[in-house]
Amino acid sequence: MLEDWLRRPGQEVWGRGNAWDQFWAGEHLLMAGDVEAARQRFAAVDPSVREVAPYVALYQAMIQAGAGDFRGASWRLGQLAAIDPEFVRGYSTLGRAFERMGKLDEAAFLYRQLGAYGGQWAADGHYELGKLYFNQGDFDRAAEHYAQLVAHKPKANIHRSYLADARLAQGRDREAFSLYRELWRADDLRLQFFNRNYLPNFIRASHAVGDGARARELLEVLERVDPDNQQSTAVRALVSSMP
């Protein structure tokens, strides 16, 4: 049993192996919902064991953020990133954890911190914020962040498809149609496997601007390359209503 393992002899003896024991014990306790016991375990990890210290700090930041101490969590993550740039991804890791818990403001706070690191990290922040706001139905803010994402990575067609989806959701049909048409001209059907909204939404945009021929062509392609797409019935009805 976990409780017996935690109490086994030698658990309080400092040492390299013990540091990992404390860490794994803390992780188990945290996942089980015993935050205070997890906090104590993480605090007991020998900080001189450099291999485990960053992972402990990541969980400590999660506990701080969960308690509402976002500044403290952000500071701790910043300290981590200064030691090892790879730990900048901790902001995304914690942000996604908070999304799963339904704490969306906390997730957005963490994603915004990525902007300070520029480059790929800033792009990751815009991607996470765009997705977060899109799923909340805040399409204006989603489009703003997806536009920033495209500015960071203009050659990534998948990101342009997310921006097109947001424009369509905003009701900016012609802009969305133009974006989808550019992607179509790139002849990159792989997009449909990374963003299964791509072809259905291109059909919707074609319907919105009255391009029936395009909509019918796209429907044929959708049914060929993605026959199990759950949006097929809805877009087929749209196409059948067009002259």
Coordinates of N, CA and C in Angstrom, one line a residue:
M1 N 0.8 -1.2 0.0 CA 0.0 0.0 0.0 C 0.9 1.3 0.0
L2 N 0.4 2.3 -0.6 CA 1.1 3.5 -0.7 C 1.5 4.1 0.7
E3 N 0.5 4.0 1.6 CA 0.8 4.6 2.9 C 1.9 3.9 3.6
D4 N 2.0 2.5 3.5 CA 3.0 1.8 4.1 C 4.4 2.1 3.5
W5 N 4.4 2.3 2.1 CA 5.6 2.6 1.4 C 6.1 4.0 1.9
L6 N 5.2 4.9 2.1 CA 5.6 6.3 2.6 C 6.2 6.2 4.0
R7 N 5.8 5.3 4.8 CA 6.3 5.2 6.2 C 7.5 4.3 6.4
R8 N 8.0 3.7 5.3 CA 9.0 2.7 5.5 C 10.3 3.2 6.1
P9 N 11.1 2.4 6.7 CA 12.3 2.9 7.4 C 13.2 3.6 6.4
G10 N 13.9 4.6 6.9 CA 14.9 5.3 6.1 C 14.3 6.5 5.3
Q11 N 12.9 6.6 5.4 CA 12.3 7.6 4.5 C 12.8 9.0 4.8
E12 N 13.2 9.3 6.1 CA 13.6 10.7 6.4 C 15.1 10.8 6.3
V13 N 15.8 9.9 5.8 CA 17.3 10.0 5.7 C 17.6 10.7 4.4
W14 N 18.4 11.7 4.5 CA 18.8 12.5 3.3 C 19.7 11.6 2.4
G15 N 19.5 11.8 1.1 CA 20.4 11.0 0.2 C 19.8 11.1 -1.2
R16 N 20.6 10.8 -2.1 CA 20.2 10.9 -3.5 C 19.0 10.1 -3.9
G17 N 19.0 8.8 -3.4 CA 17.8 8.0 -3.7 C 16.6 8.5 -3.0
N18 N 16.8 8.9 -1.7 CA 15.7 9.4 -0.9 C 15.0 10.6 -1.6
A19 N 15.8 11.5 -2.2 CA 15.2 12.7 -2.9 C 14.2 12.3 -3.9
W20 N 14.5 11.3 -4.7 CA 13.5 10.8 -5.7 C 12.3 10.1 -5.0
D21 N 12.6 9.4 -3.9 CA 11.5 8.8 -3.2 C 10.5 9.8 -2.7
Q22 N 11.1 10.9 -2.1 CA 10.2 12.0 -1.6 C 9.4 12.6 -2.8
F23 N 10.1 12.8 -3.9 CA 9.4 13.4 -5.1 C 8.3 12.5 -5.6
W24 N 8.5 11.2 -5.7 CA 7.5 10.3 -6.2 C 6.3 10.2 -5.2
A25 N 6.7 10.2 -3.9 CA 5.6 10.2 -2.9 C 4.8 11.4 -3.0
G26 N 5.4 12.6 -3.2 CA 4.7 13.8 -3.3 C 3.8 13.8 -4.5
E27 N 4.3 13.3 -5.7 CA 3.5 13.2 -6.9 C 2.2 12.4 -6.7
H28 N 2.4 11.2 -6.0 CA 1.3 10.3 -5.8 C 0.3 11.0 -4.9
L29 N 0.7 11.7 -3.9 CA -0.2 12.4 -2.9 C -0.9 13.5 -3.6
L30 N -0.2 14.2 -4.5 CA -0.8 15.3 -5.2 C -1.9 14.8 -6.2
M31 N -1.6 13.7 -6.9 CA -2.6 13.2 -7.8 C -3.8 12.6 -7.1
A32 N -3.6 12.2 -5.8 CA -4.7 11.6 -5.0 C -5.5 12.8 -4.3
G33 N -5.0 14.0 -4.5 CA -5.8 15.1 -3.9 C -5.3 15.6 -2.6
D34 N -4.3 15.0 -2.0 CA -3.8 15.4 -0.7 C -2.7 16.4 -0.9
V35 N -3.1 17.7 -1.1 CA -2.2 18.7 -1.5 C -1.3 19.1 -0.4
E36 N -1.8 19.1 0.9 CA -0.9 19.5 2.0 C 0.2 18.5 2.2
A37 N -0.2 17.2 2.2 CA 0.8 16.1 2.4 C 1.8 16.2 1.2
A38 N 1.4 16.4 0.0 CA 2.3 16.5 -1.1 C 3.2 17.7 -1.0
R39 N 2.7 18.8 -0.5 CA 3.6 20.0 -0.3 C 4.7 19.7 0.7
Q40 N 4.3 19.0 1.8 CA 5.3 18.6 2.8 C 6.4 17.7 2.2
R41 N 6.0 16.7 1.3 CA 6.9 15.8 0.7 C 7.9 16.6 -0.2
F42 N 7.3 17.5 -1.0 CA 8.2 18.2 -1.9 C 9.2 19.1 -1.2
A43 N 8.7 19.7 0.0 CA 9.6 20.5 0.8 C 10.7 19.7 1.4
A44 N 10.5 18.4 1.5 CA 11.5 17.6 2.2 C 12.6 17.1 1.2
V45 N 12.4 17.4 -0.1 CA 13.4 16.9 -1.0 C 14.7 17.7 -0.9
D46 N 15.8 17.0 -0.8 CA 17.1 17.6 -0.7 C 17.4 18.5 -1.9
P47 N 17.5 19.8 -1.8 CA 17.7 20.7 -2.9 C 19.0 20.5 -3.6
S48 N 20.0 19.8 -3.0 CA 21.3 19.7 -3.6 C 21.2 18.6 -4.7
V49 N 20.2 17.8 -4.7 CA 20.0 16.8 -5.8 C 19.5 17.4 -7.0
R50 N 20.4 17.9 -7.9 CA 19.9 18.8 -9.0 C 19.1 18.1 -10.0
E51 N 19.2 16.7 -10.1 CA 18.4 16.0 -11.1 C 16.9 16.1 -10.8
V52 N 16.6 16.2 -9.5 CA 15.1 16.1 -9.2 C 14.6 17.5 -8.8
A53 N 15.5 18.4 -8.5 CA 15.0 19.7 -8.0 C 14.1 20.5 -9.0
P54 N 14.4 20.5 -10.3 CA 13.5 21.2 -11.2 C 12.1 20.6 -11.2
Y55 N 12.0 19.3 -11.1 CA 10.6 18.7 -11.2 C 9.8 18.9 -9.9
V56 N 10.5 19.0 -8.8 CA 9.9 19.4 -7.5 C 9.4 20.8 -7.7
A57 N 10.2 21.7 -8.2 CA 9.8 23.1 -8.3 C 8.6 23.2 -9.2
L58 N 8.5 22.4 -10.3 CA 7.3 22.5 -11.2 C 6.1 22.1 -10.4
Y59 N 6.1 21.1 -9.6 CA 4.9 20.7 -8.8 C 4.6 21.8 -7.7
Q60 N 5.7 22.3 -7.1 CA 5.4 23.4 -6.1 C 4.7 24.6 -6.8
A61 N 5.1 24.9 -8.0 CA 4.5 26.0 -8.7 C 3.0 25.6 -9.0
M62 N 2.7 24.4 -9.3 CA 1.3 24.0 -9.5 C 0.5 24.1 -8.2
I63 N 1.1 23.8 -7.1 CA 0.4 23.9 -5.8 C 0.2 25.4 -5.5
Q64 N 1.2 26.2 -5.8 CA 1.0 27.6 -5.5 C -0.1 28.2 -6.4
A65 N -0.1 27.9 -7.7 CA -1.1 28.4 -8.6 C -2.5 27.9 -8.2
G66 N -2.6 26.6 -7.7 CA -3.8 26.1 -7.3 C -4.4 26.8 -6.1
A67 N -3.5 27.3 -5.3 CA -3.9 28.1 -4.1 C -4.2 29.5 -4.4
G68 N -4.1 29.9 -5.6 CA -4.3 31.3 -6.1 C -3.1 32.2 -6.0
D69 N -1.9 31.6 -5.7 CA -0.7 32.4 -5.7 C 0.0 32.4 -7.1
F70 N -0.6 33.1 -8.0 CA -0.1 33.0 -9.4 C 1.2 33.8 -9.5
R71 N 1.4 34.8 -8.8 CA 2.7 35.5 -8.9 C 3.8 34.6 -8.4
G72 N 3.5 34.0 -7.3 CA 4.5 33.0 -6.7 C 4.8 31.9 -7.7
A73 N 3.8 31.3 -8.3 CA 4.0 30.2 -9.2 C 4.7 30.7 -10.4
S74 N 4.4 31.9 -10.9 CA 5.1 32.5 -12.1 C 6.6 32.7 -11.8
W75 N 6.8 33.3 -10.6 CA 8.2 33.5 -10.2 C 9.0 32.2 -10.1
R76 N 8.4 31.2 -9.5 CA 9.1 29.9 -9.4 C 9.4 29.3 -10.8
L77 N 8.4 29.4 -11.7 CA 8.6 28.9 -13.1 C 9.7 29.7 -13.8
G78 N 9.8 31.0 -13.5 CA 10.8 31.9 -14.1 C 12.2 31.5 -13.6
Q79 N 12.3 31.1 -12.3 CA 13.5 30.6 -11.8 C 13.9 29.3 -12.4
L80 N 13.0 28.5 -12.7 CA 13.2 27.2 -13.4 C 13.8 27.5 -14.8
A81 N 13.1 28.4 -15.5 CA 13.5 28.6 -16.9 C 14.9 29.2 -16.9
A82 N 15.3 30.0 -15.9 CA 16.7 30.5 -15.9 C 17.7 29.4 -15.7
I83 N 17.3 28.4 -15.0 CA 18.3 27.2 -14.8 C 18.3 26.4 -16.1
D84 N 17.2 26.1 -16.6 CA 17.1 25.2 -17.8 C 16.0 25.8 -18.7
P85 N 16.3 26.3 -19.9 CA 15.3 26.9 -20.8 C 14.2 25.9 -21.1
E86 N 14.5 24.6 -21.1 CA 13.5 23.6 -21.4 C 12.3 23.7 -20.5
F87 N 12.5 24.2 -19.3 CA 11.4 24.3 -18.3 C 10.5 25.5 -18.5
V88 N 10.7 26.3 -19.5 CA 9.8 27.3 -19.9 C 8.4 26.6 -20.3
R89 N 8.5 25.3 -20.8 CA 7.3 24.6 -21.1 C 6.5 24.3 -19.9
G90 N 7.0 24.6 -18.7 CA 6.2 24.4 -17.5 C 5.0 25.3 -17.5
Y91 N 5.1 26.5 -18.1 CA 3.9 27.3 -18.1 C 2.7 26.6 -18.9
S92 N 3.1 26.0 -20.0 CA 2.1 25.3 -20.8 C 1.6 24.1 -20.0
T93 N 2.5 23.4 -19.4 CA 2.1 22.2 -18.6 C 1.1 22.5 -17.5
L94 N 1.4 23.5 -16.8 CA 0.5 23.9 -15.7 C -0.8 24.5 -16.3
G95 N -0.7 25.3 -17.3 CA -1.9 25.9 -17.9 C -2.9 24.8 -18.4
R96 N -2.4 23.7 -19.0 CA -3.3 22.7 -19.5 C -3.9 21.9 -18.3
A97 N -3.1 21.8 -17.2 CA -3.6 21.1 -16.0 C -4.8 21.9 -15.5
F98 N -4.7 23.3 -15.5 CA -5.7 24.1 -15.0 C -6.9 24.1 -15.9
E99 N -6.7 24.0 -17.2 CA -7.8 23.9 -18.1 C -8.6 22.6 -17.8
R100 N -7.9 21.5 -17.6 CA -8.7 20.3 -17.3 C -9.5 20.4 -16.0
M101 N -9.0 21.2 -15.1 CA -9.7 21.4 -13.8 C -10.8 22.5 -14.0
G102 N -10.9 23.1 -15.2 CA -11.9 24.1 -15.4 C -11.5 25.5 -14.9
K103 N -10.3 25.7 -14.5 CA -9.8 26.9 -14.0 C -9.2 27.7 -15.1
L104 N -10.0 28.3 -15.9 CA -9.6 28.9 -17.2 C -8.8 30.2 -17.0
D105 N -9.2 31.0 -16.1 CA -8.5 32.3 -15.9 C -7.0 32.0 -15.4
E106 N -6.9 31.0 -14.6 CA -5.5 30.6 -14.1 C -4.7 30.1 -15.3
A107 N -5.4 29.3 -16.2 CA -4.7 28.8 -17.4 C -4.2 29.9 -18.3
A108 N -5.1 30.9 -18.5 CA -4.8 32.0 -19.4 C -3.6 32.8 -18.8
F109 N -3.6 33.0 -17.5 CA -2.5 33.7 -16.8 C -1.2 33.1 -17.1
L110 N -1.1 31.7 -17.0 CA 0.1 31.0 -17.2 C 0.5 31.1 -18.7
Y111 N -0.4 30.9 -19.6 CA -0.1 31.0 -21.0 C 0.5 32.3 -21.4
R112 N 0.0 33.4 -20.8 CA 0.4 34.7 -21.1 C 1.9 34.9 -20.8
Q113 N 2.4 34.2 -19.7 CA 3.8 34.4 -19.3 C 4.7 33.9 -20.4
L114 N 4.3 33.1 -21.3 CA 5.2 32.6 -22.3 C 5.7 33.7 -23.3
G115 N 4.9 34.7 -23.4 CA 5.2 35.8 -24.3 C 6.5 36.5 -24.0
A116 N 6.9 36.5 -22.7 CA 8.1 37.1 -22.3 C 9.4 36.4 -22.8
Y117 N 9.3 35.2 -23.2 CA 10.4 34.4 -23.7 C 10.6 34.5 -25.2
G118 N 9.6 35.1 -25.9 CA 9.8 35.3 -27.4 C 9.9 34.0 -28.2
G119 N 10.1 34.2 -29.5 CA 10.3 33.1 -30.4 C 9.2 32.0 -30.3
Q120 N 9.7 30.7 -30.2 CA 8.8 29.6 -30.2 C 7.9 29.6 -29.0
W121 N 8.5 30.0 -27.8 CA 7.7 30.0 -26.6 C 6.5 31.0 -26.7
A122 N 6.7 32.2 -27.3 CA 5.7 33.1 -27.5 C 4.6 32.6 -28.4
A123 N 5.1 31.9 -29.5 CA 4.1 31.3 -30.4 C 3.3 30.2 -29.7
D124 N 3.9 29.4 -28.8 CA 3.2 28.4 -28.0 C 2.1 29.1 -27.2
G125 N 2.5 30.2 -26.6 CA 1.5 30.9 -25.7 C 0.3 31.4 -26.5
H126 N 0.5 31.9 -27.7 CA -0.6 32.4 -28.6 C -1.4 31.2 -29.0
Y127 N -0.8 30.1 -29.3 CA -1.6 28.9 -29.7 C -2.5 28.4 -28.5
E128 N -1.9 28.3 -27.3 CA -2.7 27.9 -26.2 C -3.8 28.9 -25.9
L129 N -3.6 30.2 -25.9 CA -4.6 31.2 -25.7 C -5.7 31.2 -26.7
G130 N -5.3 31.0 -28.0 CA -6.3 30.9 -29.1 C -7.2 29.8 -28.9
K131 N -6.6 28.6 -28.6 CA -7.4 27.4 -28.3 C -8.4 27.6 -27.1
L132 N -7.8 28.1 -26.1 CA -8.6 28.3 -24.9 C -9.8 29.2 -25.1
Y133 N -9.6 30.4 -25.8 CA -10.6 31.3 -26.0 C -11.6 30.8 -27.1
F134 N -11.1 30.1 -28.0 CA -12.0 29.5 -29.0 C -13.0 28.5 -28.4
N135 N -12.5 27.7 -27.5 CA -13.3 26.7 -26.8 C -14.3 27.3 -25.9
Q136 N -14.0 28.5 -25.4 CA -14.9 29.3 -24.5 C -16.0 30.0 -25.4
G137 N -15.8 30.1 -26.7 CA -16.7 30.8 -27.5 C -16.3 32.3 -27.6
D138 N -15.2 32.7 -27.2 CA -14.7 34.1 -27.3 C -13.9 34.1 -28.6
F139 N -14.6 34.2 -29.7 CA -13.9 34.1 -31.0 C -13.1 35.3 -31.4
D140 N -13.4 36.5 -30.9 CA -12.6 37.7 -31.1 C -11.2 37.5 -30.5
R141 N -11.2 37.1 -29.3 CA -9.8 37.0 -28.7 C -9.1 35.8 -29.2
A142 N -9.8 34.7 -29.6 CA -9.2 33.6 -30.2 C -8.5 34.0 -31.5
A143 N -9.3 34.8 -32.3 CA -8.7 35.2 -33.6 C -7.5 36.1 -33.4
E144 N -7.5 36.9 -32.4 CA -6.4 37.8 -32.1 C -5.1 37.0 -31.9
H145 N -5.3 35.9 -31.1 CA -4.1 35.1 -30.7 C -3.7 34.2 -31.9
Y146 N -4.6 33.7 -32.6 CA -4.2 32.9 -33.8 C -3.6 33.8 -34.9
A147 N -4.0 35.1 -35.0 CA -3.3 36.0 -35.9 C -1.8 36.2 -35.5
Q148 N -1.6 36.3 -34.2 CA -0.3 36.5 -33.6 C 0.5 35.2 -33.9
L149 N -0.1 34.1 -33.7 CA 0.5 32.8 -34.0 C 1.0 32.7 -35.4
V150 N 0.1 33.1 -36.4 CA 0.5 33.1 -37.8 C 1.6 34.0 -38.1
A151 N 1.6 35.2 -37.4 CA 2.7 36.2 -37.5 C 4.1 35.5 -37.1
H152 N 4.0 34.7 -36.1 CA 5.3 34.1 -35.6 C 5.7 33.0 -36.5
K153 N 4.7 32.2 -37.1 CA 5.0 31.1 -37.9 C 4.2 31.1 -39.2
P154 N 4.5 32.1 -40.1 CA 3.7 32.3 -41.3 C 3.6 31.1 -42.3
K155 N 4.6 30.2 -42.2 CA 4.6 29.1 -43.2 C 3.9 27.9 -42.7
A156 N 3.4 27.9 -41.4 CA 2.7 26.8 -40.9 C 1.2 26.8 -41.2
N157 N 0.8 26.0 -42.2 CA -0.5 26.0 -42.7 C -1.5 25.6 -41.6
I158 N -1.2 24.7 -40.7 CA -2.1 24.3 -39.7 C -2.5 25.5 -38.8
H159 N -1.6 26.4 -38.6 CA -2.0 27.6 -37.8 C -2.9 28.6 -38.6
R160 N -2.7 28.6 -39.9 CA -3.5 29.5 -40.7 C -4.9 28.9 -40.7
S161 N -5.0 27.6 -40.7 CA -6.4 27.0 -40.6 C -7.1 27.3 -39.3
Y162 N -6.4 27.4 -38.2 CA -7.0 27.8 -37.0 C -7.5 29.2 -37.0
L163 N -6.7 30.1 -37.7 CA -7.2 31.5 -37.8 C -8.4 31.5 -38.7
A164 N -8.4 30.7 -39.8 CA -9.6 30.7 -40.7 C -10.8 30.2 -39.9
D165 N -10.7 29.2 -39.1 CA -11.8 28.7 -38.2 C -12.3 29.8 -37.3
A166 N -11.4 30.6 -36.7 CA -11.8 31.7 -35.8 C -12.5 32.8 -36.6
R167 N -12.0 33.1 -37.8 CA -12.7 34.1 -38.6 C -14.1 33.7 -39.0
L168 N -14.3 32.4 -39.4 CA -15.6 31.9 -39.7 C -16.5 32.0 -38.5
A169 N -16.0 31.7 -37.3 CA -16.8 31.7 -36.1 C -17.2 33.2 -35.8
Q170 N -16.3 34.1 -36.1 CA -16.6 35.5 -35.9 C -17.7 36.0 -36.9
G171 N -18.0 35.3 -37.9 CA -19.0 35.8 -38.9 C -18.3 36.5 -40.0
R172 N -17.0 36.5 -40.1 CA -16.2 37.2 -41.1 C -16.0 36.2 -42.2
D173 N -17.1 35.9 -42.9 CA -17.1 34.8 -43.9 C -16.1 34.9 -45.0
R174 N -16.1 36.1 -45.6 CA -15.2 36.3 -46.8 C -13.7 36.2 -46.4
E175 N -13.4 36.7 -45.2 CA -12.0 36.6 -44.8 C -11.6 35.1 -44.6
A176 N -12.6 34.4 -44.0 CA -12.4 33.0 -43.7 C -12.3 32.2 -45.1
F177 N -13.1 32.6 -46.0 CA -13.1 31.9 -47.3 C -11.8 32.1 -48.0
S178 N -11.3 33.3 -47.9 CA -10.0 33.7 -48.6 C -8.8 32.9 -47.9
L179 N -8.9 32.7 -46.6 CA -7.8 32.0 -45.9 C -7.9 30.5 -46.3
Y180 N -9.1 29.9 -46.3 CA -9.3 28.5 -46.7 C -8.8 28.3 -48.1
R181 N -9.2 29.3 -49.0 CA -8.8 29.1 -50.4 C -7.3 29.1 -50.6
E182 N -6.6 30.0 -49.8 CA -5.1 30.0 -49.9 C -4.6 28.6 -49.5
L183 N -5.1 28.1 -48.4 CA -4.7 26.8 -47.9 C -5.0 25.7 -49.0
W184 N -6.1 25.8 -49.6 CA -6.5 24.8 -50.6 C -5.5 24.9 -51.8
R185 N -5.1 26.0 -52.2 CA -4.1 26.2 -53.3 C -2.8 25.6 -52.9
A186 N -2.5 25.6 -51.6 CA -1.2 24.9 -51.2 C -1.2 23.4 -51.3
D187 N -2.4 22.9 -51.6 CA -2.6 21.5 -51.9 C -2.1 20.6 -50.8
D188 N -2.5 20.9 -49.6 CA -2.0 20.2 -48.4 C -3.1 19.6 -47.7
L189 N -3.6 18.4 -48.2 CA -4.7 17.7 -47.6 C -4.3 17.1 -46.2
R190 N -3.0 17.1 -45.9 CA -2.7 16.7 -44.5 C -3.4 17.5 -43.4
L191 N -3.7 18.7 -43.8 CA -4.4 19.6 -42.8 C -5.6 18.9 -42.2
Q192 N -6.4 18.2 -43.0 CA -7.6 17.6 -42.6 C -7.4 16.5 -41.5
F193 N -6.2 16.0 -41.4 CA -5.9 15.0 -40.4 C -5.4 15.7 -39.1
F194 N -4.9 16.9 -39.2 CA -4.5 17.6 -38.0 C -5.6 18.6 -37.5
N195 N -6.4 19.0 -38.4 CA -7.6 19.9 -38.0 C -8.8 19.4 -38.8
R196 N -9.6 18.6 -38.1 CA -10.7 17.9 -38.8 C -11.9 18.9 -39.1
N197 N -11.7 20.2 -38.6 CA -12.7 21.2 -39.0 C -12.4 21.9 -40.3
Y198 N -11.2 21.6 -40.9 CA -10.7 22.3 -42.0 C -11.7 22.2 -43.2
L199 N -11.9 21.0 -43.7 CA -12.8 20.9 -44.9 C -14.2 21.2 -44.6
P200 N -14.8 20.7 -43.5 CA -16.2 21.1 -43.1 C -16.4 22.7 -43.0
N201 N -15.4 23.3 -42.4 CA -15.5 24.8 -42.3 C -15.3 25.5 -43.6
F202 N -14.4 24.9 -44.5 CA -14.3 25.5 -45.8 C -15.6 25.4 -46.6
I203 N -16.3 24.3 -46.4 CA -17.6 24.1 -47.1 C -18.6 25.1 -46.5
R204 N -18.6 25.3 -45.2 CA -19.5 26.4 -44.6 C -19.1 27.8 -45.2
A205 N -17.8 28.1 -45.3 CA -17.4 29.4 -45.8 C -17.9 29.5 -47.3
S206 N -17.7 28.4 -48.0 CA -18.1 28.5 -49.4 C -19.6 28.7 -49.5
H207 N -20.4 28.0 -48.7 CA -21.8 28.2 -48.6 C -22.2 29.7 -48.3
A208 N -21.4 30.2 -47.3 CA -21.7 31.6 -46.9 C -21.5 32.6 -48.0
V209 N -20.5 32.4 -48.8 CA -20.2 33.4 -49.9 C -20.9 33.0 -51.2
G210 N -21.7 31.9 -51.2 CA -22.4 31.5 -52.4 C -21.7 30.8 -53.5
D211 N -20.6 30.1 -53.1 CA -19.8 29.4 -54.1 C -20.2 27.9 -54.1
G212 N -21.3 27.6 -54.7 CA -21.8 26.2 -54.7 C -20.9 25.2 -55.4
A213 N -20.3 25.6 -56.4 CA -19.4 24.6 -57.1 C -18.2 24.2 -56.2
R214 N -17.7 25.2 -55.5 CA -16.6 24.9 -54.6 C -17.1 24.0 -53.5
A215 N -18.2 24.3 -52.9 CA -18.8 23.6 -51.8 C -19.0 22.1 -52.2
R216 N -19.5 21.9 -53.4 CA -19.7 20.5 -53.9 C -18.4 19.7 -54.1
E217 N -17.4 20.4 -54.6 CA -16.1 19.8 -54.8 C -15.5 19.4 -53.5
L218 N -15.6 20.3 -52.5 CA -15.0 20.1 -51.2 C -15.7 18.9 -50.5
L219 N -17.1 18.8 -50.6 CA -17.8 17.7 -50.0 C -17.3 16.4 -50.6
E220 N -17.1 16.3 -51.9 CA -16.6 15.1 -52.5 C -15.3 14.7 -51.9
V221 N -14.4 15.7 -51.7 CA -13.1 15.4 -51.1 C -13.2 15.0 -49.7
L222 N -14.1 15.7 -48.9 CA -14.2 15.3 -47.5 C -14.7 13.9 -47.4
E223 N -15.7 13.5 -48.2 CA -16.2 12.1 -48.1 C -15.2 11.1 -48.5
R224 N -14.3 11.5 -49.3 CA -13.2 10.5 -49.8 C -12.1 10.4 -48.8
V225 N -11.6 11.5 -48.2 CA -10.4 11.5 -47.4 C -10.8 11.3 -45.9
D226 N -12.0 11.7 -45.5 CA -12.3 11.7 -44.1 C -13.8 11.2 -44.0
P227 N -14.1 10.0 -44.4 CA -15.5 9.5 -44.5 C -16.2 9.4 -43.1
D228 N -15.4 9.3 -42.0 CA -16.0 9.2 -40.7 C -16.2 10.6 -40.0
N229 N -16.0 11.6 -40.7 CA -16.1 13.0 -40.1 C -17.5 13.2 -39.6
Q230 N -17.7 13.6 -38.3 CA -19.0 13.7 -37.7 C -19.8 14.9 -38.3
Q231 N -19.1 15.8 -39.0 CA -19.7 17.0 -39.5 C -20.3 16.8 -40.9
S232 N -20.0 15.6 -41.5 CA -20.4 15.3 -42.9 C -21.9 15.5 -43.1
T233 N -22.7 15.0 -42.3 CA -24.2 15.1 -42.5 C -24.6 16.6 -42.5
A234 N -24.1 17.4 -41.6 CA -24.5 18.8 -41.5 C -24.1 19.6 -42.8
V235 N -22.8 19.4 -43.2 CA -22.3 20.1 -44.4 C -23.0 19.6 -45.7
R236 N -23.3 18.3 -45.7 CA -24.0 17.8 -46.9 C -25.4 18.4 -47.0
A237 N -26.0 18.7 -45.9 CA -27.3 19.4 -46.0 C -27.2 20.8 -46.5
L238 N -26.1 21.4 -46.1 CA -25.8 22.8 -46.6 C -25.6 22.8 -48.1
V239 N -24.8 21.9 -48.5 CA -24.5 21.8 -50.0 C -25.8 21.5 -50.8
S240 N -26.6 20.6 -50.3 CA -27.8 20.2 -51.0 C -28.8 21.4 -51.1
S241 N -28.7 22.3 -50.2 CA -29.6 23.5 -50.2 C -29.1 24.6 -51.2
M242 N -27.9 24.4 -51.8 CA -27.4 25.4 -52.7 C -27.8 25.1 -54.1
P243 N -28.1 26.2 -54.9 CA -28.4 26.0 -56.3 C -27.3 25.5 -57.2

